[in-house]
XYZ file of N, CA and C in Angstrom:
723
model
N -77.494 7.190 -0.368
C -76.991 7.691 0.920
C -75.596 7.152 1.136
N -74.706 8.087 1.312
C -73.311 7.653 1.465
C -73.083 7.070 2.835
N -72.252 6.085 2.834
C -71.942 5.388 4.083
C -70.563 5.805 4.564
N -70.516 6.219 5.767
C -69.251 6.676 6.335
C -68.491 5.499 6.914
N -67.265 5.342 6.431
C -66.434 4.235 6.915
C -65.569 4.752 8.048
N -65.699 4.194 9.189
C -64.891 4.688 10.319
C -63.411 4.406 10.085
N -62.611 5.351 10.484
C -61.154 5.195 10.335
C -60.643 4.109 11.253
N -59.726 3.316 10.701
C -59.140 2.245 11.504
C -58.096 2.809 12.456
N -58.204 2.322 13.599
C -57.222 2.734 14.585
C -55.992 1.822 14.505
N -54.841 2.472 14.459
C -53.630 1.676 14.400
C -53.376 0.929 15.695
N -52.722 -0.189 15.547
C -52.398 -0.956 16.736
C -51.375 -0.208 17.584
N -51.554 -0.264 18.826
C -50.555 0.400 19.687
C -49.198 -0.271 19.536
N -48.184 0.569 19.416
C -46.835 0.030 19.226
C -46.413 -0.767 20.440
N -45.837 -1.917 20.138
C -45.413 -2.782 21.234
C -44.206 -2.190 21.929
N -44.171 -2.375 23.184
C -43.041 -1.861 23.962
C -41.785 -2.629 23.598
N -40.648 -1.947 23.477
C -39.404 -2.651 23.125
C -39.036 -3.683 24.172
N -38.645 -4.833 23.654
C -38.264 -5.907 24.561
C -36.954 -5.581 25.246
N -36.873 -5.856 26.485
C -35.597 -5.596 27.187
C -34.495 -6.501 26.659
N -33.327 -5.926 26.473
C -32.198 -6.698 25.964
C -31.669 -7.635 27.042
N -31.496 -8.855 26.622
C -30.979 -9.850 27.560
C -29.471 -9.764 27.625
N -28.981 -9.731 28.793
C -27.537 -9.719 28.989
C -27.014 -11.144 28.904
N -26.025 -11.313 28.036
C -25.447 -12.642 27.837
C -24.421 -12.881 28.927
N -24.583 -13.968 29.594
C -23.674 -14.276 30.693
C -22.298 -14.659 30.153
N -21.319 -14.572 31.031
C -19.948 -14.891 30.636
C -19.808 -16.357 30.272
N -20.512 -17.214 30.984
C -20.432 -18.650 30.680
C -21.022 -18.956 29.311
N -22.096 -18.215 28.941
C -22.691 -18.431 27.621
C -21.748 -17.950 26.520
N -21.032 -16.849 26.766
C -20.049 -16.380 25.789
C -18.948 -17.411 25.590
N -18.465 -17.966 26.682
C -17.431 -18.994 26.576
C -17.939 -20.214 25.824
N -19.207 -20.558 26.040
C -19.766 -21.712 25.344
C -19.837 -21.452 23.842
N -20.205 -20.219 23.449
C -20.257 -19.886 22.027
C -18.862 -19.897 21.407
N -17.890 -19.398 22.147
C -16.513 -19.404 21.637
C -16.002 -20.825 21.485
N -16.345 -21.688 22.449
C -15.866 -23.072 22.384
C -16.462 -23.823 21.200
N -17.654 -23.423 20.765
C -18.257 -24.099 19.622
C -17.527 -23.772 18.322
N -16.965 -22.572 18.221
C -16.265 -22.150 16.998
C -14.806 -21.847 17.304
N -14.182 -22.696 18.115
C -12.811 -22.419 18.542
C -11.835 -22.458 17.374
N -12.148 -23.240 16.318
C -11.243 -23.291 15.171
C -11.116 -21.921 14.498
N -12.238 -21.200 14.398
C -12.198 -19.877 13.774
C -11.363 -18.905 14.601
N -11.482 -18.992 15.918
C -10.704 -18.093 16.769
C -9.223 -18.436 16.737
N -8.898 -19.699 16.561
C -7.489 -20.083 16.425
C -6.909 -19.513 15.134
N -7.684 -19.571 14.047
C -7.223 -18.985 12.790
C -7.102 -17.464 12.890
N -7.956 -16.850 13.687
C -7.942 -15.394 13.831
C -6.859 -14.906 14.785
N -6.411 -15.781 15.685
C -5.461 -15.367 16.726
C -4.150 -14.813 16.177
N -3.475 -15.449 15.187
C -2.206 -14.872 14.700
C -2.351 -13.456 14.167
N -3.441 -13.188 13.443
C -3.638 -11.835 12.915
C -3.865 -10.834 14.037
N -4.655 -11.218 15.051
C -4.894 -10.313 16.180
C -3.621 -10.064 16.969
N -2.824 -11.105 17.161
C -1.564 -10.941 17.888
C -0.612 -10.042 17.108
N -0.543 -10.246 15.799
C 0.335 -9.407 14.971
C -0.084 -7.939 15.033
N -1.388 -7.680 14.892
C -1.868 -6.294 14.930
C -1.622 -5.676 16.298
N -1.856 -6.455 17.358
C -1.663 -5.911 18.695
C -0.214 -5.616 19.017
N 0.691 -6.529 18.623
C 2.105 -6.377 18.981
C 2.795 -5.342 18.109
N 2.536 -5.375 16.805
C 3.297 -4.529 15.881
C 2.563 -3.251 15.459
N 1.275 -3.121 15.757
C 0.527 -1.924 15.365
C 0.105 -1.082 16.569
N -0.472 -1.722 17.585
C -0.998 -0.966 18.712
C 0.023 -0.768 19.828
N 0.775 -1.799 20.155
C 1.742 -1.667 21.237
C 2.807 -0.606 20.954
N 3.343 -0.462 19.725
C 4.313 0.617 19.477
C 3.747 2.018 19.689
N 2.417 2.175 19.636
C 1.839 3.495 19.880
C 2.113 3.976 21.297
N 2.380 3.052 22.198
C 2.720 3.434 23.569
C 4.027 4.206 23.613
N 4.934 3.935 22.661
C 6.218 4.619 22.639
C 6.185 5.999 22.022
N 5.014 6.440 21.518
C 4.927 7.779 20.937
C 5.225 8.841 21.981
N 4.973 8.544 23.240
C 5.193 9.524 24.298
C 6.664 9.889 24.462
N 7.578 9.099 23.891
C 9.002 9.447 23.972
C 9.251 10.808 23.329
N 8.490 11.135 22.274
C 8.689 12.412 21.591
C 8.370 13.600 22.484
N 7.585 13.397 23.518
C 7.186 14.494 24.403
C 7.866 14.411 25.771
N 8.858 13.538 25.885
C 9.552 13.363 27.157
C 11.053 13.433 26.949
N 11.748 13.768 27.998
C 13.208 13.665 28.012
C 13.542 12.251 28.463
N 13.454 11.339 27.499
C 13.478 9.913 27.836
C 14.828 9.490 28.370
N 14.765 8.740 29.444
C 15.949 8.149 30.061
C 15.672 6.670 30.254
N 16.465 5.778 29.652
C 16.186 4.343 29.795
C 16.145 3.885 31.238
N 16.916 4.531 32.107
C 16.911 4.125 33.515
C 15.580 4.446 34.187
N 14.940 5.545 33.771
C 13.659 5.928 34.372
C 12.469 5.265 33.695
N 12.634 4.867 32.434
C 11.537 4.233 31.719
C 10.547 5.235 31.161
N 9.461 4.720 30.615
C 8.459 5.591 30.002
C 7.726 6.442 31.036
N 7.354 5.834 32.129
C 6.473 6.518 33.079
C 7.190 7.570 33.908
N 8.444 7.353 34.278
C 9.147 8.264 35.181
C 9.981 9.316 34.464
N 10.138 9.224 33.146
C 10.897 10.242 32.419
C 10.122 11.560 32.422
N 10.810 12.695 32.592
C 10.098 13.984 32.700
C 9.521 14.440 31.364
N 8.350 15.065 31.435
C 7.708 15.625 30.250
C 8.395 16.923 29.842
N 8.585 17.098 28.529
C 9.182 18.335 28.014
C 8.290 18.990 26.968
N 7.123 18.446 26.712
C 6.188 19.045 25.763
C 6.692 18.992 24.330
N 6.679 20.136 23.645
C 7.079 20.230 22.241
C 8.527 20.655 22.072
N 9.335 20.491 23.100
C 10.728 20.949 23.040
C 11.499 20.267 21.925
N 11.350 18.955 21.792
C 12.083 18.221 20.755
C 11.636 18.643 19.355
N 10.345 18.891 19.172
C 9.842 19.315 17.864
C 10.360 20.707 17.504
N 10.383 21.612 18.474
C 10.884 22.965 18.219
C 12.364 22.924 17.864
N 13.121 22.096 18.564
C 14.549 21.981 18.261
C 14.765 21.404 16.871
N 13.919 20.455 16.473
C 14.056 19.869 15.136
C 13.730 20.890 14.048
N 12.671 21.669 14.224
C 12.288 22.666 13.223
C 13.352 23.752 13.104
N 13.992 24.095 14.192
C 15.007 25.154 14.182
C 16.394 24.660 13.784
N 16.556 23.355 13.550
C 17.870 22.831 13.181
C 18.203 23.202 11.738
N 19.486 23.203 11.410
C 19.922 23.588 10.066
C 19.589 22.531 9.021
N 19.288 21.305 9.442
C 18.966 20.237 8.498
C 17.479 20.162 8.166
N 16.661 20.944 8.844
C 15.210 20.834 8.637
C 14.816 21.173 7.201
N 15.383 22.226 6.630
C 15.046 22.608 5.257
C 15.414 21.537 4.253
N 16.602 20.932 4.413
C 17.027 19.884 3.487
C 16.157 18.641 3.635
N 15.833 18.294 4.876
C 14.991 17.117 5.106
C 13.601 17.327 4.521
N 13.030 18.506 4.738
C 11.700 18.794 4.194
C 11.726 18.814 2.668
N 12.792 19.393 2.084
C 12.901 19.414 0.628
C 13.015 18.019 0.037
N 13.834 17.164 0.654
C 13.952 15.783 0.167
C 12.624 15.043 0.272
N 11.907 15.265 1.369
C 10.617 14.596 1.548
C 9.622 15.014 0.472
N 9.558 16.315 0.192
C 8.626 16.799 -0.832
C 9.018 16.318 -2.225
N 10.328 16.359 -2.535
C 10.783 15.899 -3.846
C 10.483 14.416 -4.046
N 10.754 13.614 -3.021
C 10.497 12.175 -3.130
C 9.004 11.912 -3.283
N 8.173 12.669 -2.559
C 6.722 12.490 -2.679
C 6.236 12.841 -4.082
N 6.745 13.944 -4.646
C 6.320 14.355 -5.989
C 6.811 13.366 -7.041
N 8.092 12.960 -6.942
C 8.617 11.985 -7.902
C 7.891 10.652 -7.789
N 7.591 10.255 -6.553
C 6.848 9.011 -6.376
C 5.466 9.074 -6.989
N 4.823 10.245 -6.902
C 3.495 10.394 -7.490
C 3.553 10.394 -9.014
N 4.569 11.039 -9.576
C 4.673 11.145 -11.033
C 5.182 9.865 -11.683
N 6.004 9.099 -10.962
C 6.630 7.906 -11.540
C 5.986 6.629 -11.018
N 5.872 6.514 -9.697
C 5.397 5.262 -9.104
C 3.906 5.039 -9.303
N 3.143 6.078 -9.547
C 1.697 5.891 -9.731
C 1.332 5.355 -11.112
N 1.832 5.915 -12.223
C 1.386 5.421 -13.538
C 2.018 4.106 -13.965
N 3.230 3.796 -13.483
C 3.917 2.584 -13.955
C 3.124 1.318 -13.645
N 2.593 1.100 -12.425
C 1.794 -0.116 -12.202
C 0.564 -0.196 -13.098
N -0.038 0.945 -13.413
C -1.209 0.932 -14.297
C -0.807 0.491 -15.700
N 0.311 1.019 -16.194
C 0.788 0.629 -17.523
C 1.144 -0.853 -17.545
N 1.825 -1.331 -16.506
C 2.173 -2.757 -16.440
C 0.920 -3.625 -16.421
N -0.085 -3.209 -15.661
C -1.321 -3.992 -15.601
C -2.009 -4.044 -16.963
N -2.022 -2.927 -17.674
C -2.631 -2.916 -19.009
C -1.867 -3.803 -19.982
N -0.528 -3.780 -19.911
C 0.276 -4.608 -20.815
C 0.123 -6.088 -20.497
N 0.181 -6.437 -19.208
C 0.050 -7.847 -18.824
C -1.352 -8.352 -19.142
N -2.338 -7.505 -19.000
C -3.714 -7.913 -19.276
C -3.934 -8.242 -20.752
N -3.082 -7.714 -21.635
C -3.217 -7.971 -23.073
C -2.533 -9.260 -23.513
N -1.756 -9.887 -22.638
C -1.059 -11.123 -23.006
C -2.068 -12.241 -23.226
N -1.898 -12.979 -24.296
C -2.824 -14.044 -24.654
C -2.385 -15.396 -24.110
N -1.070 -15.618 -24.044
C -0.550 -16.885 -23.535
C -0.658 -16.891 -22.015
N -1.468 -17.793 -21.464
C -1.715 -17.806 -20.027
C -0.466 -18.157 -19.232
N 0.356 -19.092 -19.738
C 1.575 -19.466 -19.016
C 2.553 -18.298 -18.956
N 2.748 -17.651 -20.086
C 3.650 -16.499 -20.106
C 3.079 -15.351 -19.273
N 1.776 -15.225 -19.251
C 1.138 -14.181 -18.447
C 1.374 -14.424 -16.960
N 1.212 -15.667 -16.507
C 1.460 -15.984 -15.103
C 2.935 -15.828 -14.753
N 3.815 -16.230 -15.677
C 5.252 -16.070 -15.438
C 5.617 -14.590 -15.300
N 5.053 -13.755 -16.161
C 5.327 -12.317 -16.092
C 4.813 -11.720 -14.789
N 3.635 -12.131 -14.352
C 3.099 -11.644 -13.089
C 3.992 -12.039 -11.920
N 4.497 -13.277 -11.953
C 5.366 -13.740 -10.869
C 6.667 -12.962 -10.831
N 7.267 -12.734 -12.001
C 8.532 -11.998 -12.059
C 8.352 -10.565 -11.572
N 7.278 -9.922 -11.976
C 7.052 -8.534 -11.581
C 6.624 -8.407 -10.122
N 5.971 -9.436 -9.588
C 5.466 -9.370 -8.214
C 6.490 -9.824 -7.186
N 7.452 -10.649 -7.590
C 8.407 -11.232 -6.634
C 9.235 -10.208 -5.867
N 9.631 -9.045 -6.428
C 10.399 -8.089 -5.611
C 9.664 -7.587 -4.381
N 8.338 -7.713 -4.337
C 7.596 -7.260 -3.163
C 7.914 -8.090 -1.933
N 8.435 -9.315 -2.121
C 8.780 -10.172 -0.995
C 10.197 -9.915 -0.484
N 10.949 -9.068 -1.157
C 12.323 -8.769 -0.751
C 12.301 -7.633 0.259
N 13.026 -7.792 1.349
C 13.064 -6.757 2.376
C 13.843 -5.543 1.883
N 13.637 -4.421 2.551
C 14.298 -3.176 2.158
C 15.809 -3.277 2.304
N 16.264 -4.007 3.322
C 17.712 -4.168 3.527
C 18.341 -4.882 2.339
N 17.667 -5.918 1.842
C 18.189 -6.657 0.690
C 18.154 -5.782 -0.559
N 17.112 -4.969 -0.713
C 17.032 -4.074 -1.873
C 18.191 -3.087 -1.871
N 18.514 -2.539 -0.699
C 19.655 -1.617 -0.603
C 20.952 -2.333 -0.957
N 21.110 -3.582 -0.496
C 22.297 -4.350 -0.861
C 22.399 -4.590 -2.352
N 21.259 -4.875 -2.990
C 21.256 -5.067 -4.445
C 21.658 -3.781 -5.153
N 21.167 -2.642 -4.661
C 21.533 -1.356 -5.262
C 23.034 -1.097 -5.146
N 23.626 -1.451 -4.005
C 25.069 -1.274 -3.830
C 25.847 -2.124 -4.828
N 25.391 -3.362 -5.043
C 26.102 -4.254 -5.960
C 25.929 -3.792 -7.406
N 24.709 -3.461 -7.800
C 24.443 -3.080 -9.188
C 25.093 -1.752 -9.544
N 25.142 -0.816 -8.579
C 25.664 0.526 -8.846
C 27.096 0.717 -8.368
N 27.780 -0.377 -8.055
C 29.165 -0.269 -7.589
C 30.045 0.379 -8.662
N 30.921 1.333 -8.278
C 31.771 1.987 -9.297
C 32.830 1.069 -9.888
N 33.111 -0.063 -9.237
C 34.148 -0.976 -9.733
C 33.560 -2.142 -10.524
N 32.584 -2.809 -9.940
C 32.081 -4.033 -10.572
C 30.583 -3.999 -10.840
N 29.942 -2.849 -10.694
C 28.500 -2.771 -10.911
C 28.123 -2.880 -12.374
N 26.952 -3.435 -12.632
C 26.493 -3.607 -14.011
C 26.298 -2.263 -14.709
N 25.789 -1.286 -13.991
C 25.533 0.020 -14.607
C 26.836 0.690 -15.007
N 27.824 0.689 -14.116
C 29.102 1.321 -14.435
C 29.872 0.539 -15.492
N 29.715 -0.768 -15.525
C 30.342 -1.544 -16.599
C 29.768 -1.152 -17.957
N 28.439 -0.942 -18.005
C 27.828 -0.502 -19.263
C 28.295 0.902 -19.639
N 28.466 1.773 -18.640
C 28.948 3.129 -18.920
C 30.370 3.098 -19.466
N 31.219 2.244 -18.894
C 32.604 2.140 -19.369
C 32.673 1.539 -20.759
N 31.799 0.572 -21.060
C 31.776 0.006 -22.406
C 31.355 1.049 -23.438
N 30.523 1.996 -23.003
C 30.099 3.062 -23.912
C 31.116 4.185 -24.011
N 32.241 4.062 -23.273
C 33.284 5.070 -23.339
C 33.212 6.140 -22.274
N 32.348 5.978 -21.266
C 32.219 6.971 -20.208
C 33.043 6.617 -18.987
N 32.997 7.499 -17.999
C 33.707 7.301 -16.747
C 32.750 6.729 -15.702
N 33.246 5.850 -14.828
C 32.375 5.295 -13.784
C 31.863 6.382 -12.841
N 30.651 6.201 -12.367
C 29.991 7.168 -11.490
C 29.752 6.512 -10.135
N 30.089 7.231 -9.078
C 29.861 6.740 -7.719
C 28.438 7.137 -7.311
N 27.470 6.339 -7.750
C 26.067 6.687 -7.541
C 25.711 6.772 -6.064
N 26.123 5.790 -5.278
C 25.718 5.732 -3.879
C 26.403 6.785 -3.027
N 27.417 7.440 -3.543
C 28.103 8.475 -2.784
C 27.834 9.872 -3.287
N 26.928 10.026 -4.252
C 26.618 11.332 -4.824
C 25.247 11.783 -4.333
N 25.194 13.006 -3.800
C 23.937 13.518 -3.244
C 22.878 13.708 -4.319
N 23.298 14.097 -5.543
C 22.310 14.365 -6.586
C 21.626 13.103 -7.097
N 22.227 11.924 -6.846
C 21.634 10.667 -7.294
C 20.766 10.016 -6.221
N 20.680 10.627 -5.042
C 19.924 10.006 -3.950
C 18.443 9.867 -4.297
N 17.836 10.954 -4.751
C 16.399 10.920 -5.031
C 16.035 9.968 -6.168
N 16.728 10.013 -7.338
C 16.377 9.050 -8.396
C 16.556 7.597 -7.975
N 17.645 7.308 -7.244
C 17.876 5.926 -6.821
C 16.783 5.474 -5.865
N 16.380 6.349 -4.962
C 15.329 6.002 -4.002
C 14.018 5.703 -4.726
N 13.641 6.558 -5.666
C 12.374 6.376 -6.376
C 12.422 5.134 -7.261
N 13.536 4.927 -7.966
C 13.652 3.767 -8.862
C 13.597 2.466 -8.073
N 14.317 2.399 -6.953
C 14.297 1.181 -6.143
C 12.914 0.939 -5.551
N 12.214 2.010 -5.168
C 10.863 1.851 -4.630
C 9.902 1.355 -5.703
N 10.031 1.883 -6.910
C 9.176 1.431 -8.012
C 9.455 -0.030 -8.336
N 10.730 -0.404 -8.381
C 11.078 -1.794 -8.701
C 10.534 -2.757 -7.658
N 10.532 -2.341 -6.394
C 10.089 -3.235 -5.328
C 8.571 -3.317 -5.213
N 7.862 -2.223 -5.412
C 6.436 -2.174 -5.098
C 5.519 -2.077 -6.311
N 6.068 -1.878 -7.508
C 5.198 -1.747 -8.682
C 4.443 -3.037 -8.969
N 5.065 -4.188 -8.716
C 4.401 -5.459 -8.980
C 3.178 -5.671 -8.111
N 3.274 -5.274 -6.832
C 2.121 -5.430 -5.935
C 0.961 -4.555 -6.385
N 1.251 -3.301 -6.727
C 0.189 -2.416 -7.219
C -0.377 -2.915 -8.543
N 0.484 -3.529 -9.365
C 0.022 -4.069 -10.639
C -1.030 -5.154 -10.415
N -0.826 -6.018 -9.410
C -1.790 -7.077 -9.117
C -3.143 -6.482 -8.740
N -3.120 -5.390 -7.987
C -4.376 -4.737 -7.600
C -5.120 -4.223 -8.827
N -4.392 -3.587 -9.739
C -5.038 -3.076 -10.956
C -5.482 -4.218 -11.874
N -4.737 -5.308 -11.892
C -5.164 -6.464 -12.686
C -6.473 -7.033 -12.160
N -6.631 -7.044 -10.836
C -7.897 -7.507 -10.264
C -9.052 -6.610 -10.695
N -8.791 -5.308 -10.782
C -9.833 -4.394 -11.256
C -10.148 -4.630 -12.729
N -9.105 -4.891 -13.523
C -9.330 -5.148 -14.949
C -10.067 -6.458 -15.176
N -9.823 -7.447 -14.305
C -10.493 -8.737 -14.471
C -11.995 -8.631 -14.241
N -12.426 -7.612 -13.499
C -13.855 -7.453 -13.221
C -14.602 -6.729 -14.330
N -13.879 -6.249 -15.342
C -14.521 -5.534 -16.450
C -15.111 -6.540 -17.438
N -16.312 -6.287 -17.880
C -17.005 -7.181 -18.811
C -16.261 -7.220 -20.147
N -15.819 -8.411 -20.613
C -15.135 -8.498 -21.915
C -16.006 -8.051 -23.085
N -17.316 -8.010 -22.883
C -18.202 -7.582 -23.971
C -17.955 -6.128 -24.360
N -17.466 -5.318 -23.413
C -17.155 -3.925 -23.745
C -16.014 -3.849 -24.751
N -14.998 -4.701 -24.563
C -13.866 -4.730 -25.491
C -14.308 -5.228 -26.863
N -15.146 -6.265 -26.868
C -15.634 -6.792 -28.144
C -16.512 -5.774 -28.866
N -17.308 -5.025 -28.110
C -18.165 -4.019 -28.738
C -17.340 -2.901 -29.358
N -16.230 -2.534 -28.699
C -15.359 -1.501 -29.268
C -14.727 -1.979 -30.567
N -14.356 -3.276 -30.636
C -13.794 -3.817 -31.876
C -14.836 -3.833 -32.992
N -16.069 -4.174 -32.636
C -17.130 -4.200 -33.643
C -17.368 -2.805 -34.213
N -17.205 -1.797 -33.368
C -17.399 -0.412 -33.820
C -16.248 0.106 -34.660
N -15.204 -0.726 -34.847
C -14.115 -0.335 -35.732
C -12.852 0.105 -35.042
N -12.767 -0.008 -33.719
C -11.557 0.409 -33.014
C -10.484 -0.658 -33.149
N -9.226 -0.219 -33.184
C -8.121 -1.160 -33.215
C -7.982 -1.835 -31.856
N -7.111 -2.843 -31.795
C -6.974 -3.602 -30.553
C -6.510 -2.722 -29.405
N -5.482 -1.878 -29.675
C -4.979 -1.004 -28.617
C -6.001 0.062 -28.246
N -6.672 0.629 -29.261
C -7.685 1.647 -28.983
C -8.888 1.050 -28.271
N -9.232 -0.171 -28.637
C -10.378 -0.816 -27.993
C -10.126 -1.030 -26.510
N -8.879 -1.343 -26.171
C -8.550 -1.536 -24.760
C -8.756 -0.251 -23.976
N -8.265 0.860 -24.530
C -8.435 2.127 -23.831
C -9.877 2.572 -23.763
N -10.623 2.360 -24.855
C -12.017 2.797 -24.896
C -12.866 2.022 -23.902
N -12.605 0.727 -23.757
C -13.446 -0.097 -22.895
C -12.960 -0.134 -21.455
N -11.631 -0.130 -21.261
C -11.090 -0.315 -19.919
C -11.150 0.963 -19.101
N -10.753 2.069 -19.681
C -10.651 3.316 -18.906
C -11.982 3.738 -18.290
N -13.085 3.811 -19.059
C -14.347 4.204 -18.407
C -14.833 3.181 -17.389
N -14.646 1.890 -17.694
C -15.162 0.864 -16.792
C -14.369 0.770 -15.505
N -13.089 1.173 -15.536
C -12.251 1.073 -14.340
C -12.298 2.330 -13.489
N -13.038 3.357 -13.917
C -13.094 4.599 -13.128
C -13.734 4.351 -11.770
N -14.637 3.388 -11.673
C -15.293 3.147 -10.395
C -14.351 2.525 -9.383
N -13.184 2.053 -9.854
C -12.222 1.476 -8.917
C -11.359 2.573 -8.330
């Protein structure tokens, strides 16, 4: 005779506990316990607030006929008048063309160079020379844009610049690079690559450092050369980055 087992009844779900509101004095007490952390965090918060969020208040100038005497709040609104005038100006086509050309050149030149530098530096065996190379390539990132422009003026000077001196030694005529419109885009892209390629290289080096060296050794065991082994092991493993 079969015995019927009664079904177990589930326990009734407990009612959700009401959330306790933390008083202001308790919040202050918690902050006072970890005040060192908040002191360390304060400079970053102040920097973000002053230089990132506060300037957003000035975006309204683009939609107003701004007058310094009236300030932000009392200047009259003009809507999209300034944008329409800019689009209809005779310089809009040239400005848009320069922007697109610089973006394309930056993508074609500035994107692969840091990757190539990271792969080359990653192959260096001497640790001291490797660190020295990283420092030399990364140091231009600490130079301000104003200083970079000054360096470009000195290096490309038609009278005493290193580039024009090399051109004259080769039998050519000096070129006024900074005063020629056709040289604007190459100079801009080259200076940007020189200044920022080192920083991007460090990012890619960090990605390469996370790759298991056993992949490189396995490629060598399979008969790949040193250069081929690097590509075989590094490229697939770095795709997740």
